[in-house]
């Protein structure tokens, strides 16, 4: 949605063209919005394949909503399972991991599943591999609570420092 808004294309998410708009202008905007969404989906090829046959932005958007935003029990359970089994593998980028974690939280919120702040903290910290054990222990030692935003911030700072240290180590060789 943000990409469509940025391109001033979100107005084509309606089923029929506005009365005061020229058909050729409507078709141009619709094709532009449709291709914008398709380009955003190229990273998730399996999703793109499910919606590639849609011919209008409206039908594509509705199809994506049925895939991602249905509030069925099955969808909620699948998303919860993805969140509770989500793990950072050694060597993967922490920044990407946090971004994917936040996406899972947003997907759950879209299907009306609320994960409170303390549980978000616990799930994020538990998703980290064994190499983060001392960091995790240092972070929680002597605290009664931590906010998700605080933990995310500490992890991003650690990631930045680790990357700088790694870069400096390579240049010293």
mmCIF file of C-alpha atoms in Angstrom:
data_model
loop_
_atom_site.group_PDB
_atom_site.id
_atom_site.type_symbol
_atom_site.label_atom_id
_atom_site.label_comp_id
_atom_site.label_asym_id
_atom_site.label_seq_id
_atom_site.Cartn_x
_atom_site.Cartn_y
_atom_site.Cartn_z
ATOM 1 C CA UNK A 1 0.000 0.000 0.000
ATOM 2 C CA UNK A 2 2.826 2.394 0.867
ATOM 3 C CA UNK A 3 4.364 1.982 -2.585
ATOM 4 C CA UNK A 4 1.018 2.709 -4.232
ATOM 5 C CA UNK A 5 0.492 5.781 -2.077
ATOM 6 C CA UNK A 6 4.017 6.996 -2.863
ATOM 7 C CA UNK A 7 3.285 6.706 -6.577
ATOM 8 C CA UNK A 8 -0.165 8.298 -6.145
ATOM 9 C CA UNK A 9 -1.699 5.048 -7.420
ATOM 10 C CA UNK A 10 -3.805 3.983 -4.449
ATOM 11 C CA UNK A 11 -6.933 5.499 -5.978
ATOM 12 C CA UNK A 12 -7.177 2.557 -8.431
ATOM 13 C CA UNK A 13 -7.972 0.107 -5.637
ATOM 14 C CA UNK A 14 -11.647 0.575 -6.352
ATOM 15 C CA UNK A 15 -13.665 -1.722 -8.568
ATOM 16 C CA UNK A 16 -14.852 0.811 -11.143
ATOM 17 C CA UNK A 17 -13.320 3.945 -12.566
ATOM 18 C CA UNK A 18 -14.569 7.227 -11.181
ATOM 19 C CA UNK A 19 -17.196 8.931 -13.358
ATOM 20 C CA UNK A 20 -15.106 12.081 -13.741
ATOM 21 C CA UNK A 21 -12.017 10.215 -15.026
ATOM 22 C CA UNK A 22 -11.182 9.475 -18.649
ATOM 23 C CA UNK A 23 -11.106 5.734 -19.449
ATOM 24 C CA UNK A 24 -7.650 5.891 -21.021
ATOM 25 C CA UNK A 25 -6.271 7.696 -17.941
ATOM 26 C CA UNK A 26 -7.913 5.111 -15.677
ATOM 27 C CA UNK A 27 -6.455 2.243 -17.724
ATOM 28 C CA UNK A 28 -2.996 3.839 -17.631
ATOM 29 C CA UNK A 29 -3.099 4.285 -13.833
ATOM 30 C CA UNK A 30 -4.479 0.784 -13.343
ATOM 31 C CA UNK A 31 -1.703 -0.804 -15.431
ATOM 32 C CA UNK A 32 0.917 1.251 -13.634
ATOM 33 C CA UNK A 33 -0.411 0.229 -10.198
ATOM 34 C CA UNK A 34 -0.767 -3.399 -11.274
ATOM 35 C CA UNK A 35 2.824 -3.572 -12.489
ATOM 36 C CA UNK A 36 4.057 -1.792 -9.356
ATOM 37 C CA UNK A 37 2.505 -4.456 -7.145
ATOM 38 C CA UNK A 38 3.814 -7.237 -9.388
ATOM 39 C CA UNK A 39 7.327 -5.797 -9.197
ATOM 40 C CA UNK A 40 7.086 -5.705 -5.410
ATOM 41 C CA UNK A 41 6.136 -9.386 -5.454
ATOM 42 C CA UNK A 42 9.096 -10.548 -7.551
ATOM 43 C CA UNK A 43 11.039 -11.353 -4.344
ATOM 44 C CA UNK A 44 8.289 -13.789 -3.389
ATOM 45 C CA UNK A 45 7.969 -15.702 -6.623
ATOM 46 C CA UNK A 46 5.496 -18.255 -5.219
ATOM 47 C CA UNK A 47 3.061 -15.425 -4.367
ATOM 48 C CA UNK A 48 3.577 -13.769 -7.744
ATOM 49 C CA UNK A 49 2.625 -17.026 -9.466
ATOM 50 C CA UNK A 50 -0.662 -17.101 -7.515
ATOM 51 C CA UNK A 51 -1.701 -13.610 -8.641
ATOM 52 C CA UNK A 52 -0.033 -13.186 -12.024
ATOM 53 C CA UNK A 53 -3.235 -13.863 -13.958
ATOM 54 C CA UNK A 54 -5.113 -10.956 -12.370
ATOM 55 C CA UNK A 55 -5.762 -8.239 -14.945
ATOM 56 C CA UNK A 56 -6.678 -5.246 -12.761
ATOM 57 C CA UNK A 57 -5.226 -3.715 -9.642
ATOM 58 C CA UNK A 58 -8.532 -4.199 -7.830
ATOM 59 C CA UNK A 59 -8.704 -7.947 -8.536
ATOM 60 C CA UNK A 60 -5.003 -8.405 -7.740
ATOM 61 C CA UNK A 61 -5.407 -6.567 -4.439
ATOM 62 C CA UNK A 62 -8.474 -8.629 -3.521
ATOM 63 C CA UNK A 63 -6.571 -11.825 -4.327
ATOM 64 C CA UNK A 64 -3.672 -10.739 -2.109
ATOM 65 C CA UNK A 65 -6.128 -9.985 0.680
ATOM 66 C CA UNK A 66 -7.581 -13.477 0.430
ATOM 67 C CA UNK A 67 -4.076 -14.947 0.588
ATOM 68 C CA UNK A 68 -2.758 -12.795 3.436
ATOM 69 C CA UNK A 69 -5.525 -11.027 5.265
ATOM 70 C CA UNK A 70 -8.209 -13.632 5.716
ATOM 71 C CA UNK A 71 -9.080 -13.923 9.362
ATOM 72 C CA UNK A 72 -9.747 -17.648 9.315
ATOM 73 C CA UNK A 73 -8.580 -19.903 12.106
ATOM 74 C CA UNK A 74 -6.230 -21.708 9.730
ATOM 75 C CA UNK A 75 -4.565 -18.469 8.620
ATOM 76 C CA UNK A 76 -4.156 -17.294 12.215
ATOM 77 C CA UNK A 77 -2.639 -20.632 13.219
ATOM 78 C CA UNK A 78 -0.249 -20.683 10.263
ATOM 79 C CA UNK A 79 0.956 -17.160 11.024
ATOM 80 C CA UNK A 80 1.365 -17.961 14.727
ATOM 81 C CA UNK A 81 3.310 -21.086 13.867
ATOM 82 C CA UNK A 82 5.591 -19.051 11.597
ATOM 83 C CA UNK A 83 6.181 -16.557 14.408
ATOM 84 C CA UNK A 84 6.807 -19.129 17.140
ATOM 85 C CA UNK A 85 9.209 -21.166 14.988
ATOM 86 C CA UNK A 86 10.978 -18.172 13.444
ATOM 87 C CA UNK A 87 14.752 -18.456 13.955
ATOM 88 C CA UNK A 88 17.864 -16.585 12.879
ATOM 89 C CA UNK A 89 20.356 -18.984 11.384
ATOM 90 C CA UNK A 90 24.061 -18.467 11.913
ATOM 91 C CA UNK A 91 25.449 -16.219 9.193
ATOM 92 C CA UNK A 92 22.122 -14.603 8.282
ATOM 93 C CA UNK A 93 21.793 -10.842 8.609
ATOM 94 C CA UNK A 94 20.274 -9.658 11.872
ATOM 95 C CA UNK A 95 18.739 -6.562 10.269
ATOM 96 C CA UNK A 96 16.851 -8.756 7.763
ATOM 97 C CA UNK A 97 15.761 -11.087 10.569
ATOM 98 C CA UNK A 98 14.283 -8.210 12.572
ATOM 99 C CA UNK A 99 12.524 -6.882 9.481
ATOM 100 C CA UNK A 100 10.973 -10.298 8.766
ATOM 101 C CA UNK A 101 9.969 -10.608 12.423
ATOM 102 C CA UNK A 102 8.187 -7.249 12.291
ATOM 103 C CA UNK A 103 6.450 -8.314 9.063
ATOM 104 C CA UNK A 104 5.141 -11.429 10.823
ATOM 105 C CA UNK A 105 3.845 -9.265 13.683
ATOM 106 C CA UNK A 106 2.089 -6.969 11.191
ATOM 107 C CA UNK A 107 0.573 -9.933 9.349
ATOM 108 C CA UNK A 108 -0.788 -11.225 12.651
ATOM 109 C CA UNK A 109 -2.169 -7.815 13.526
ATOM 110 C CA UNK A 110 -3.913 -7.725 10.127
ATOM 111 C CA UNK A 111 -5.791 -10.904 11.063
ATOM 112 C CA UNK A 112 -6.609 -9.430 14.490
ATOM 113 C CA UNK A 113 -4.079 -11.397 16.532
ATOM 114 C CA UNK A 114 -2.403 -9.197 19.113
ATOM 115 C CA UNK A 115 0.974 -10.177 20.546
ATOM 116 C CA UNK A 116 1.748 -8.052 23.584
ATOM 117 C CA UNK A 117 5.037 -6.195 23.896
ATOM 118 C CA UNK A 118 6.600 -8.536 26.468
ATOM 119 C CA UNK A 119 5.836 -11.589 24.345
ATOM 120 C CA UNK A 120 7.290 -9.861 21.269
ATOM 121 C CA UNK A 121 10.501 -9.295 23.253
ATOM 122 C CA UNK A 122 10.600 -12.904 24.393
ATOM 123 C CA UNK A 123 9.937 -14.271 20.910
ATOM 124 C CA UNK A 124 12.565 -12.046 19.292
ATOM 125 C CA UNK A 125 15.213 -12.935 21.882
ATOM 126 C CA UNK A 126 14.363 -16.642 21.625
ATOM 127 C CA UNK A 127 14.651 -16.476 17.841
ATOM 128 C CA UNK A 128 18.355 -15.678 18.130
ATOM 129 C CA UNK A 129 20.953 -18.461 17.815
ATOM 130 C CA UNK A 130 23.229 -19.717 20.591
ATOM 131 C CA UNK A 131 25.956 -17.242 19.604
ATOM 132 C CA UNK A 132 23.745 -14.474 21.063
ATOM 133 C CA UNK A 133 23.485 -16.172 24.468
ATOM 134 C CA UNK A 134 25.772 -13.772 26.347
ATOM 135 C CA UNK A 135 24.185 -10.758 24.627
ATOM 136 C CA UNK A 136 20.730 -12.008 25.596
ATOM 137 C CA UNK A 137 21.788 -12.613 29.210
ATOM 138 C CA UNK A 138 23.455 -9.202 29.485
ATOM 139 C CA UNK A 139 20.381 -7.519 28.048
ATOM 140 C CA UNK A 140 17.915 -9.039 30.509
ATOM 141 C CA UNK A 141 20.122 -9.121 33.618
ATOM 142 C CA UNK A 142 18.723 -6.979 36.433
ATOM 143 C CA UNK A 143 15.705 -5.725 34.455
ATOM 144 C CA UNK A 144 12.067 -6.140 35.286
ATOM 145 C CA UNK A 145 10.914 -5.417 31.763
ATOM 146 C CA UNK A 146 12.089 -4.522 28.285
ATOM 147 C CA UNK A 147 10.137 -2.995 25.439
ATOM 148 C CA UNK A 148 10.234 -4.441 21.963
ATOM 149 C CA UNK A 149 11.537 -1.128 20.601
ATOM 150 C CA UNK A 150 14.399 -1.166 23.133
ATOM 151 C CA UNK A 151 15.411 -4.730 22.264
ATOM 152 C CA UNK A 152 15.185 -4.002 18.550
ATOM 153 C CA UNK A 153 17.360 -0.930 19.043
ATOM 154 C CA UNK A 154 19.975 -2.822 21.070
ATOM 155 C CA UNK A 155 20.108 -5.577 18.470
ATOM 156 C CA UNK A 156 20.529 -3.106 15.609
ATOM 157 C CA UNK A 157 23.334 -1.341 17.502
ATOM 158 C CA UNK A 158 25.022 -4.710 18.137
ATOM 159 C CA UNK A 159 24.653 -5.590 14.471
ATOM 160 C CA UNK A 160 26.183 -2.265 13.411
ATOM 161 C CA UNK A 161 29.102 -2.658 15.827
ATOM 162 C CA UNK A 162 29.680 -6.262 14.727
ATOM 163 C CA UNK A 163 29.687 -5.189 11.071
ATOM 164 C CA UNK A 164 32.125 -2.343 11.777
ATOM 165 C CA UNK A 165 34.389 -4.691 13.743
ATOM 166 C CA UNK A 166 34.247 -7.243 10.944
ATOM 167 C CA UNK A 167 35.075 -4.580 8.347
ATOM 168 C CA UNK A 168 37.993 -3.270 10.413
ATOM 169 C CA UNK A 169 39.325 -6.799 10.949
ATOM 170 C CA UNK A 170 39.301 -7.479 7.210
ATOM 171 C CA UNK A 171 41.063 -4.205 6.392
ATOM 172 C CA UNK A 172 43.784 -4.894 8.999
ATOM 173 C CA UNK A 173 44.856 -8.050 7.177
#
